Short mmCIF file of C-alpha atoms and ligand atoms in Angstrom, two decimals:
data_model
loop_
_atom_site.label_atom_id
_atom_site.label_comp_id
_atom_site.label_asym_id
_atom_site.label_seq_id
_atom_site.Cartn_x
_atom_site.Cartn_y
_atom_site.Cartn_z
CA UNK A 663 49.99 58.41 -28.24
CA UNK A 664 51.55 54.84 -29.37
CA UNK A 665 52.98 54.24 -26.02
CA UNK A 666 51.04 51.57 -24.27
CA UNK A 667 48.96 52.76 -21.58
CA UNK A 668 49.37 50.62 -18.78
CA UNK A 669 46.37 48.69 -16.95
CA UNK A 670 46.64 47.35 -13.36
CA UNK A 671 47.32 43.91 -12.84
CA UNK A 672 43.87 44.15 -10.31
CA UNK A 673 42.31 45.29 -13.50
CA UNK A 674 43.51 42.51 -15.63
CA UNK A 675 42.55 39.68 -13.37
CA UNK A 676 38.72 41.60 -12.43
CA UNK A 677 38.28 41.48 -16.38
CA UNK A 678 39.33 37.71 -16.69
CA UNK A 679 37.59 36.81 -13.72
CA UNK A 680 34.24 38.44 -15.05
CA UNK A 681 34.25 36.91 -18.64
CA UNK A 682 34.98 33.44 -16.99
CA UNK A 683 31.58 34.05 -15.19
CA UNK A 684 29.00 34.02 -17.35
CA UNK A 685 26.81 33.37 -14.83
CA UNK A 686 26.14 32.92 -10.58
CA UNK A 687 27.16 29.57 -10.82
CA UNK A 688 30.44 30.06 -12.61
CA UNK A 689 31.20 33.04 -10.80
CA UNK A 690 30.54 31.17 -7.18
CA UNK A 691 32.79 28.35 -8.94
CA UNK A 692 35.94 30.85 -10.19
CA UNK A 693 35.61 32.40 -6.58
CA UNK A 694 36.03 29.13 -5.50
CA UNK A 695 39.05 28.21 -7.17
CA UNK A 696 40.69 31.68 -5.93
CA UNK A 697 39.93 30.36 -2.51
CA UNK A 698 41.45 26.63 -3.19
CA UNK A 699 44.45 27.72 -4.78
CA UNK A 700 45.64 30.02 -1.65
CA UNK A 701 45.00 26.54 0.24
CA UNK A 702 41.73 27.28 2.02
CA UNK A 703 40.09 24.19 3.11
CA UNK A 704 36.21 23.48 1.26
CA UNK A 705 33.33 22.53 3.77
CA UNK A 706 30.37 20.53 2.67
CA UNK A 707 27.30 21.41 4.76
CA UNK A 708 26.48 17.91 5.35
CA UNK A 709 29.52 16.91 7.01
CA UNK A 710 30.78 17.13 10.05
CA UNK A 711 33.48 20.05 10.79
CA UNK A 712 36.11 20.12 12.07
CA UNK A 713 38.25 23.56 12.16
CA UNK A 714 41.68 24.12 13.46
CA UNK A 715 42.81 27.82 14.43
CA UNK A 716 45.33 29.91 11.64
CA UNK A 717 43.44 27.95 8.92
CA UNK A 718 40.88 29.15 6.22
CA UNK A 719 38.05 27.52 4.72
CA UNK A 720 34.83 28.28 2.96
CA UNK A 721 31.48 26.46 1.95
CA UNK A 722 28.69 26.58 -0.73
CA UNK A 723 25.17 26.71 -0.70
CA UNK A 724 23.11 25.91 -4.50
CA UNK A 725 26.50 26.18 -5.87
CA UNK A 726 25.39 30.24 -6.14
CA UNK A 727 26.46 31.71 -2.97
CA UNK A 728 30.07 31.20 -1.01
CA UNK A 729 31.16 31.64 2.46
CA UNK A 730 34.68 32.00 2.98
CA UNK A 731 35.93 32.48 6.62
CA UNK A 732 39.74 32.05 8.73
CA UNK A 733 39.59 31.05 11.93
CA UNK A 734 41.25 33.29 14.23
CA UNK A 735 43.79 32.69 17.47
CA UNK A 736 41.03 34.81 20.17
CA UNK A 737 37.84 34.92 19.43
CA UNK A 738 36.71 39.16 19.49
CA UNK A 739 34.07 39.19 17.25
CA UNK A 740 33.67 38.81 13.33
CA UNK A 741 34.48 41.28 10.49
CA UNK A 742 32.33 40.44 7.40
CA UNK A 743 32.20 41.89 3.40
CA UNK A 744 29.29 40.49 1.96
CA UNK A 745 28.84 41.44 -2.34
CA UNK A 746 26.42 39.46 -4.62
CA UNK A 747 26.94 36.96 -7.42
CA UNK A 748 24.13 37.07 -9.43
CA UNK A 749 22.96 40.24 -12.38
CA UNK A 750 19.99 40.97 -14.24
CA UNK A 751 19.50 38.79 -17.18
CA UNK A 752 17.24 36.13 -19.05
CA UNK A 753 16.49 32.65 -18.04
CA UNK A 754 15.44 30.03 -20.42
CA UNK A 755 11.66 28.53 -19.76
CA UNK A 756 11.18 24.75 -19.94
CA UNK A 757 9.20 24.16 -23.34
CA UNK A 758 12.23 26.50 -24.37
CA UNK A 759 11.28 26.37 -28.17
CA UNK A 760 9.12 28.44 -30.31
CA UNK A 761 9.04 27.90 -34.02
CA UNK A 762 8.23 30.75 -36.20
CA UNK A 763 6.43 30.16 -39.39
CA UNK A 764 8.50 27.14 -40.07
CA UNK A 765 12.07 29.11 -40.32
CA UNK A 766 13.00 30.20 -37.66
CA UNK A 767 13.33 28.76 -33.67
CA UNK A 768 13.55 31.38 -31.08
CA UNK A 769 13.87 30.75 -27.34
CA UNK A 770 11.01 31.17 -24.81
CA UNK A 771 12.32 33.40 -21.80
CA UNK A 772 11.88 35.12 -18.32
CA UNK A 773 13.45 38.07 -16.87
CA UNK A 774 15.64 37.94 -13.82
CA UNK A 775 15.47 40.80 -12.19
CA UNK A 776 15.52 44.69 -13.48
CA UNK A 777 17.63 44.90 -16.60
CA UNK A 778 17.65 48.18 -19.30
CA UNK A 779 16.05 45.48 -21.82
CA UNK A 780 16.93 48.00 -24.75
CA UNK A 781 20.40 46.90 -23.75
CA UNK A 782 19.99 43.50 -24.65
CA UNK A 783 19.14 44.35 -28.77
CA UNK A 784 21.83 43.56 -31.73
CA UNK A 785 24.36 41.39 -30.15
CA UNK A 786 26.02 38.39 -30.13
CA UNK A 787 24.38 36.10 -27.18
CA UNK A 788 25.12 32.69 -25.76
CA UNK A 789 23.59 30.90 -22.66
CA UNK A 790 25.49 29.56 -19.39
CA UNK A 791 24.05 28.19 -16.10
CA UNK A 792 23.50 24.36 -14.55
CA UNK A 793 21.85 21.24 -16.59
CA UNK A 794 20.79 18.29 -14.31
CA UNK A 795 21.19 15.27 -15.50
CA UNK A 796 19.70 11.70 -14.53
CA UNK A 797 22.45 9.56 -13.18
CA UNK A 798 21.97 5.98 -11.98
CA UNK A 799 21.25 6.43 -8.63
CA UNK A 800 19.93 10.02 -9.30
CA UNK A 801 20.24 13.11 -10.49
CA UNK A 802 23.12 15.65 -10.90
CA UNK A 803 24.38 19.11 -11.96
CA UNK A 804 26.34 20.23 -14.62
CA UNK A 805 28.20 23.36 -14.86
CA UNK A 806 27.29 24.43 -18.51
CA UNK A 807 29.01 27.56 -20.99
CA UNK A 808 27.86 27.55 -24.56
CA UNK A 809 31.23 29.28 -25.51
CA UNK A 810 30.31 30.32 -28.58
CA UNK A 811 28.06 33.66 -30.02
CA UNK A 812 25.22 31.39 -30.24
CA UNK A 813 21.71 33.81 -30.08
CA UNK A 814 20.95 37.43 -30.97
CA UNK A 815 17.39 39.48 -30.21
CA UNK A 816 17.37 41.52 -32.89
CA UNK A 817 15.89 45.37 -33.30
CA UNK A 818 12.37 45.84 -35.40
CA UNK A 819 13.71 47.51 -38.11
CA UNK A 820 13.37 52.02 -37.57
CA UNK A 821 11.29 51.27 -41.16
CA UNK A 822 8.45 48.89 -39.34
CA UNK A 823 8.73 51.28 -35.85
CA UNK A 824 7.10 54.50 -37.03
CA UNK A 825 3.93 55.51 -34.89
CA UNK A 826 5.67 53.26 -32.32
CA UNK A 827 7.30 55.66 -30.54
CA UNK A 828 6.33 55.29 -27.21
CA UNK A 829 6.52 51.74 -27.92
CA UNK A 830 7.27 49.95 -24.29
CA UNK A 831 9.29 46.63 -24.49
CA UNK A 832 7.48 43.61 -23.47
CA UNK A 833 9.92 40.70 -22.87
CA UNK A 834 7.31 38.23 -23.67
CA UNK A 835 7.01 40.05 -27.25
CA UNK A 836 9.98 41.88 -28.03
CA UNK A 837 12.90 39.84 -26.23
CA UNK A 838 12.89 36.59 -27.29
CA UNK A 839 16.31 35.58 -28.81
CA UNK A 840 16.65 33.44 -32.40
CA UNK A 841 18.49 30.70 -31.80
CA UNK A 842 18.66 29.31 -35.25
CA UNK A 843 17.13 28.15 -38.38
CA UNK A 844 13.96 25.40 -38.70
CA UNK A 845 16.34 22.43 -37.36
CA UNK A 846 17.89 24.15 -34.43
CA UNK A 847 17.40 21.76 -31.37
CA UNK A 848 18.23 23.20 -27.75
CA UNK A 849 17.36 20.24 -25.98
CA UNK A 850 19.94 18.66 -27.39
CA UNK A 851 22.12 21.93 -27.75
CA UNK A 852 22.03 21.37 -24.12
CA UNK A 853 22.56 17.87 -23.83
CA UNK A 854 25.72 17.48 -25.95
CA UNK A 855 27.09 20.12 -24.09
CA UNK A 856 26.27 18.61 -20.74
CA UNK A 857 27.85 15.34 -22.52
CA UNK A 858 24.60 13.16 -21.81
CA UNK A 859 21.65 11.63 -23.99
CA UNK A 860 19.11 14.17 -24.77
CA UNK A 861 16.54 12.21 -22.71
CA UNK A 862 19.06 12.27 -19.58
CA UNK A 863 18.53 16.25 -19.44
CA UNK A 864 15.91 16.25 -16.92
CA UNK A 865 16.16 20.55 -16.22
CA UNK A 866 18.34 23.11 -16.00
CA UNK A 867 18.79 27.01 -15.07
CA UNK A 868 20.31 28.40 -18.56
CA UNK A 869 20.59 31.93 -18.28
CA UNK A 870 21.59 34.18 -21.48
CA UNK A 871 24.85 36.42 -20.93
CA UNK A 872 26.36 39.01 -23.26
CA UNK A 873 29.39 37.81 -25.43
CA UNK A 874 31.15 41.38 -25.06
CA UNK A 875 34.63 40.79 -22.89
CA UNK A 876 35.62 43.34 -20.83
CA UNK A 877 37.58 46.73 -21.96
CA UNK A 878 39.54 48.90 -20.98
CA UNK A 879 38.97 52.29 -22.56
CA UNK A 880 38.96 56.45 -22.63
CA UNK A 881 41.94 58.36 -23.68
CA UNK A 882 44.16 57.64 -20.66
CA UNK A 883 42.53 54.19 -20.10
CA UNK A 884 40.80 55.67 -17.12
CA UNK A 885 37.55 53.25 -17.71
CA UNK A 886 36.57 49.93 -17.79
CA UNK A 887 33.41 48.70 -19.40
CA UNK A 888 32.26 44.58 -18.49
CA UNK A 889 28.86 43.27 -18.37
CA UNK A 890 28.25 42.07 -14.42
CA UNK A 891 30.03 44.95 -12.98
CA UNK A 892 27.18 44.79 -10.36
CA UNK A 893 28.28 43.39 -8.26
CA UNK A 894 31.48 40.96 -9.34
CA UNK A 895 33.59 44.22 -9.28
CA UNK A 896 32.64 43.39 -5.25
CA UNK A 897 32.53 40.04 -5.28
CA UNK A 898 35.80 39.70 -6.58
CA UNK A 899 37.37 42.48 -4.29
CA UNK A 900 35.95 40.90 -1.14
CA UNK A 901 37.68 37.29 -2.45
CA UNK A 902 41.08 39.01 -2.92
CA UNK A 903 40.36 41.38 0.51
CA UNK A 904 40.07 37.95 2.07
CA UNK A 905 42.87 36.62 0.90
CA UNK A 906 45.30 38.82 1.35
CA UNK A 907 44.15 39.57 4.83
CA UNK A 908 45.74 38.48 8.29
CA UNK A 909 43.71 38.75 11.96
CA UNK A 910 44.41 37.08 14.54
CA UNK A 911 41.95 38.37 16.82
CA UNK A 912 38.96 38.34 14.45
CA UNK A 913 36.52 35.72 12.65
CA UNK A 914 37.26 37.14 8.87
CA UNK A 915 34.27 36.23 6.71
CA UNK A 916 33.84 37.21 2.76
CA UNK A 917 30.17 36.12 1.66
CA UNK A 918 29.19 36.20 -1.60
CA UNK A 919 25.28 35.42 -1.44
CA UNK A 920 23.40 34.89 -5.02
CA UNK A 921 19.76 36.21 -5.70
CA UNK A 922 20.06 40.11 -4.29
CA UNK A 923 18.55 41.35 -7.85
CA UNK A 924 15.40 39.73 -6.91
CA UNK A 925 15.08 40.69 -3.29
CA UNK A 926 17.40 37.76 -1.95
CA UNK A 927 14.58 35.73 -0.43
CA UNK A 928 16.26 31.98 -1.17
CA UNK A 929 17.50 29.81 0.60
CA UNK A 930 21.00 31.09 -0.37
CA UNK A 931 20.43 34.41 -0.40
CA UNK A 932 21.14 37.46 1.83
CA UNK A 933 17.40 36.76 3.48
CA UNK A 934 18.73 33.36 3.96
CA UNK A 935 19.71 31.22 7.00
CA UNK A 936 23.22 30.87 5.14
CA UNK A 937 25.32 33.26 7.04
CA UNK A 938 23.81 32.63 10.31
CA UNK A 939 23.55 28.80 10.33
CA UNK A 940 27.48 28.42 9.05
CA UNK A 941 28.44 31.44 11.63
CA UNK A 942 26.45 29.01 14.53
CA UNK A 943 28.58 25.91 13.31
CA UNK A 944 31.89 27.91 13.51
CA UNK A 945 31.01 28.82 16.90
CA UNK A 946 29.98 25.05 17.85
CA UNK A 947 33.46 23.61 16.00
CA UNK A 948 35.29 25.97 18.50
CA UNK A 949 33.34 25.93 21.17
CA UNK A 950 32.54 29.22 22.03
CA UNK A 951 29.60 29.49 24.95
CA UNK A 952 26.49 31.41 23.42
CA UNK A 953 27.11 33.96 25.92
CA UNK A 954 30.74 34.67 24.66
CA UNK A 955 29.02 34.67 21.59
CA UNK A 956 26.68 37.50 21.91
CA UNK A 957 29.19 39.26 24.15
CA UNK A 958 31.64 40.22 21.21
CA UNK A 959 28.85 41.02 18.75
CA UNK A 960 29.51 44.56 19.44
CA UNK A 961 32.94 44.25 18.74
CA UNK A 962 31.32 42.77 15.23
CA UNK A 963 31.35 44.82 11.72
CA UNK A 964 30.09 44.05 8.25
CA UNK A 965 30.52 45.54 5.12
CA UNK A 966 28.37 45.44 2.80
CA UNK A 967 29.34 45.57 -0.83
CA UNK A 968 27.22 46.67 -4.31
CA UNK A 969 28.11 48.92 -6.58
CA UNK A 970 26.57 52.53 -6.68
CA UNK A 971 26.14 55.46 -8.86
CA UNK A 972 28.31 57.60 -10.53
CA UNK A 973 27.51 61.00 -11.88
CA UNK A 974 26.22 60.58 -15.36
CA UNK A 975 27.77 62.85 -17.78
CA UNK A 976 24.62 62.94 -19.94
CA UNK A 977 22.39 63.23 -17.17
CA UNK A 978 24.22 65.07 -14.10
CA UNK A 979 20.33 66.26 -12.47
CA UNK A 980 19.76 63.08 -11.68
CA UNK A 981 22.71 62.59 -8.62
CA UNK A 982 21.92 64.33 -5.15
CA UNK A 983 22.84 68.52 -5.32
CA UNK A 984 25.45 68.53 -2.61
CA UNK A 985 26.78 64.29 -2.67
CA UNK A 986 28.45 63.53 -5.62
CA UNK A 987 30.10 60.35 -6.84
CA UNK A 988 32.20 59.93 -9.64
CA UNK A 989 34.24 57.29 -11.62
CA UNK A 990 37.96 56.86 -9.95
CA UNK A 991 37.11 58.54 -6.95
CA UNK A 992 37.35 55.99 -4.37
CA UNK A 993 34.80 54.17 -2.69
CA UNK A 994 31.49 55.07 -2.18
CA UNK A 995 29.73 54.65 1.47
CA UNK A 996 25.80 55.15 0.57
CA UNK A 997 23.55 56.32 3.27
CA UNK A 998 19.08 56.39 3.39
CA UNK A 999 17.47 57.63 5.54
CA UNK A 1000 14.75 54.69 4.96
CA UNK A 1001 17.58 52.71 6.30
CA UNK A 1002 17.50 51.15 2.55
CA UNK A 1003 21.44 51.51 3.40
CA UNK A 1004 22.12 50.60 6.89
CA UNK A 1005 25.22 53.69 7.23
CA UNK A 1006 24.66 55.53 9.89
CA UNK A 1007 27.18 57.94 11.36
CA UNK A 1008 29.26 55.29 13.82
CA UNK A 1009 29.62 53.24 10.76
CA UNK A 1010 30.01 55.26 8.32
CA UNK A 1011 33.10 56.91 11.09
CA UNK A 1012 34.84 53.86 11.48
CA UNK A 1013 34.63 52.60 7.84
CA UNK A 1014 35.60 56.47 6.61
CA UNK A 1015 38.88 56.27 8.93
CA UNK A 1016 39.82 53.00 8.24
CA UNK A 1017 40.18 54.20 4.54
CA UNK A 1018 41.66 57.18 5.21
CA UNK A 1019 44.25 55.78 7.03
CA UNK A 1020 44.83 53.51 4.14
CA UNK A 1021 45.07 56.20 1.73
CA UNK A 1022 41.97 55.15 -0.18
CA UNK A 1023 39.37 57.95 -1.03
CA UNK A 1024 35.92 58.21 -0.29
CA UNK A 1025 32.89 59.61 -1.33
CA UNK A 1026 29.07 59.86 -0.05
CA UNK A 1027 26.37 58.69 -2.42
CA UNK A 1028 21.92 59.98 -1.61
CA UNK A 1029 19.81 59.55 -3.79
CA UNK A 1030 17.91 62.86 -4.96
CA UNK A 1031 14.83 63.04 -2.06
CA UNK A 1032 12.71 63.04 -4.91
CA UNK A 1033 13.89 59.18 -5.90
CA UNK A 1034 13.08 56.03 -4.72
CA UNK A 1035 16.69 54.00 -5.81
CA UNK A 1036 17.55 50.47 -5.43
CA UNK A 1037 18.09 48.17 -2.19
CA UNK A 1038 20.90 45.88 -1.59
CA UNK A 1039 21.43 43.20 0.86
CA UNK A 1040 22.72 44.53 3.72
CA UNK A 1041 19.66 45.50 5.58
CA UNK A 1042 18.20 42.21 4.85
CA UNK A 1043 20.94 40.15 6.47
CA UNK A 1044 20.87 42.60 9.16
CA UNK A 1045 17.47 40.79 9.82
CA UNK A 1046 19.41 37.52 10.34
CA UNK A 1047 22.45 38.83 11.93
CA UNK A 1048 22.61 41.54 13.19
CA UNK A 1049 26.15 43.88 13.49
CA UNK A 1050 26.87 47.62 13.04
CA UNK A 1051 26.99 47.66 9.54
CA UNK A 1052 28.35 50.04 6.72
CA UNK A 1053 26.97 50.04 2.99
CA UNK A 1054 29.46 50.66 0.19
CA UNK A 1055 29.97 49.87 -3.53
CA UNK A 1056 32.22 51.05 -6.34
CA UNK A 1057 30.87 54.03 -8.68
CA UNK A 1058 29.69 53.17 -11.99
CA UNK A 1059 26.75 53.95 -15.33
CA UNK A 1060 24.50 51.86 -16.83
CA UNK A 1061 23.86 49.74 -13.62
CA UNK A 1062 21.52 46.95 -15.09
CA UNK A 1063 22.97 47.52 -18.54
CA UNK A 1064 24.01 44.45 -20.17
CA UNK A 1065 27.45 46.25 -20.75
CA UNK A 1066 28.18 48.39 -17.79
CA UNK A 1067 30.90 51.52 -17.40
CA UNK A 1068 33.49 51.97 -14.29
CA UNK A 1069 36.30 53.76 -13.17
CA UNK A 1070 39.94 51.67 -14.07
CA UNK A 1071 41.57 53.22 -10.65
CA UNK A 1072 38.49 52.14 -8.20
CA UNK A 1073 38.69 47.99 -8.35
CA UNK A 1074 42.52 48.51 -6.74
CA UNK A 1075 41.10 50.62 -3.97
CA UNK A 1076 38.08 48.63 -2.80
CA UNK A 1077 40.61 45.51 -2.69
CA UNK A 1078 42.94 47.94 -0.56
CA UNK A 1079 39.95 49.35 1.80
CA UNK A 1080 38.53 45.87 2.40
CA UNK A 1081 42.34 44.40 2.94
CA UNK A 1082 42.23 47.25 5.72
CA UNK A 1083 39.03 46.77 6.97
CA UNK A 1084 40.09 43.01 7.54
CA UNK A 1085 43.21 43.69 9.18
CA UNK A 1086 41.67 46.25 12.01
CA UNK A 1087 40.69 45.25 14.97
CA UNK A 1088 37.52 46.96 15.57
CA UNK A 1089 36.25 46.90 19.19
CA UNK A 1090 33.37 49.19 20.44
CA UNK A 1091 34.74 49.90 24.15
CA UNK A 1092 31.00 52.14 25.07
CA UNK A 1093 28.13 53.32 22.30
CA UNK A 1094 29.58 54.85 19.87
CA UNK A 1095 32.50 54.52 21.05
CA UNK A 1096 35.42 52.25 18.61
CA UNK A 1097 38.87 51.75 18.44
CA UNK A 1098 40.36 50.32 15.84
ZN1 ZN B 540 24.08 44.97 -7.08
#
């Protein structure tokens, strides 16, 4: 058992990618850099473009969400994977002190979205996010990473809990993360590390991420365990998909939209005007007629990209009786009947082929009829634009936990299904009808 047990290089670079984004900002920033160092071309959306066939480019919005699209030869249609930057966590309030009895400072915070908050107890902390700063002719952001374990929220002691068993955490009460001693001072924490004078910090979105890196563990290193599995295990498969994708026929677009764990209604995210208003300015910079347009939206496809759930070993009731998911077993295509997922059978067909001729497995994910589940954001930029559509994710526990558990095998194989995906040319020649 000394031999080293080898790790894929796809998990070694999803691990580094993850720690180096500590939060939506820095992971819309490392994504990116992936993008400008395989030479794609950045877009400002207040500036004129101009795009040139063969070549790739890509564009921000809030510095949180990232379109990335290549240009094709023909115009036939697009082929989209969208996946989400942003997880569960804390954000830090203005008026972000509160002293205790003289000793102690903690930090005043909000939730963002649906974390397991008993997750969050006992271990190291530190904060990353955007400061912005006064500048002489305005204001502007900085990228900020406290790179240090910097906070903990520590546990009431099992001593002071009896008779509180049913005790239910209340962040307002329970959550609040000590910072430091009587002289700790996070305004201007923040301001040396945004390099300004404390008065220059005029805000900032300072979210609090765990300090645990991501592993690689089990006895055959069949598992990984990262916080922000959901959904940068996607996010970063899409970005490499993209990359290592060639179609010459097809508009090839990875988005990576921020704000889908609190119902993506931004003006970045998923309910957003993002993907439609940069799809309607590639279509303008090439000059293709509205009519052509809408003509080869049938011939259009989108994937779209969250994680999903695995069969718990502690709890395997609580997975559907006859659809069962588990950790390296491929990739999961989800289906509601809500239309929660937007997978119907055409989609699901075309998506299920593509992978099998790829040699990537798949499996189909319900939730038990007797539970509500999550949503994700494909049915909500279905709203915007709207394509035959196929929901997927990678298996996984703890979804929400601030550590979270996946297979090591099932990174590799969403990068190799959405490389596929990208590469087919998927036409729909009647209803219902594809080739591909
Ligand atoms: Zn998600």
């Amino acid at each position: 058992m000394t031999e080293m047990l080898k790790t894929s290089e796809t998990t070694e670079k999803l691990l580094k990618f993850i720690d180096a984004s500590p939060s939506c900002f820095h992971a819309v920033k490392n994504i990116c850099v992936m993008l400008e160092d395989a030479g794609c071309i950045r877009l400002l959306e207040n500036e004129t473009w101009t795009l040139e066939k063969g070549k790739r480019y890509f564009t921000t919005r809030n510095g949180s969400s990232v379109l990335a699209f290549s240009v094709p030869e023909n115009y036939n249609g697009m082929q989209i994977v969208s996946a989400h930057s942003d997880s569960p966590t804390f954000r830090v309030k203005s008026g972000a002190e509160i002293t205790v009895e003289g000793h102690y400072k903690k930090l005043n915070t909000e939730g963002y979205g649906g974390m397991i908050l008993s997750t969050w107890f006992d271990r190291p902390l530190s904060l990353a996010g955007r400061a912005v700063v006064r500048t002489e002719s305005g204001v502007k952001s900085v990228l900020l990473n406290i790179d240090r374990d910097l906070c903990i929220i520590p546990s009431l002691a099992i001593h002071m809990t009896r008779g509180m068993a049913d005790h239910k955490l209340n962040p307002q009460v329970d959550l609040l993360p000590l910072l430091g001693g009587e002289n700790a001072d996070y305004n201007a924490l923040i301001a040396e590390e945004a390099d300004v004078k404390k008065e220059d910090v005029i805000s900032s979105d300072m979210f609090l991420y765990p300090r645990q890196h991501g592993v690689v563990f089990g006895m055959e290193n069949e598992f990984i365990a990262s916080p922000r599995l959901d959904d940068l295990q996607c996010a970063f498969s899409a970005t490499e998909a993209f990359l290592n994708a060639e179609n010459k026929e097809k508009l090839l677009i990875s988005a990576v939209f921020d704000n889908e764990e609190v119902g993506s209604l931004t003006k970045q995210g998923a309910d957003s005007t993002f993907l439609t208003d940069t799809v309607r300015r590639i279509a303008s910079a090439l000059n293709i007629p509205e009519a052509e347009w809408l003509r080869k939206m049938p011939d259009s496809f989108m994937l779209s990209a969250d994680n999903a759930h695995a069969v718990h070993p502690n709890y395997t009731e609580k997975c559907d009786q006859t659809n069962r998911c588990y950790l390296n077993g491929g990739i999961v295509i989800k289906y509601s009947a809500n239309q929660k997922y937007t997978t119907d059978s055409v989609s699901a067909a075309v998506f299920g082929e593509i992978c099998r001729k790829a040699e990537v497995p798949v499996m189909i994910f319900y939730n038990r009829s007797d539970m509500a589940g999550g949503s994700t954001l494909g049915n909500i930029s279905n709203g915007h634009l709207s394509l035959n559509t196929v929901d997927i994710g990678i298996p996984q526990l703890a979804m929400h936990s601030c550590v979270e558990t996946a297979g090591e095998k099932d990174t590799a194989y969403m990068v190799k299904a959405m490389t596929a995906f990208y590469n087919a040319d998927i036409r729909q020649t009647a209803d219902g009808m594809y080739t591909f």
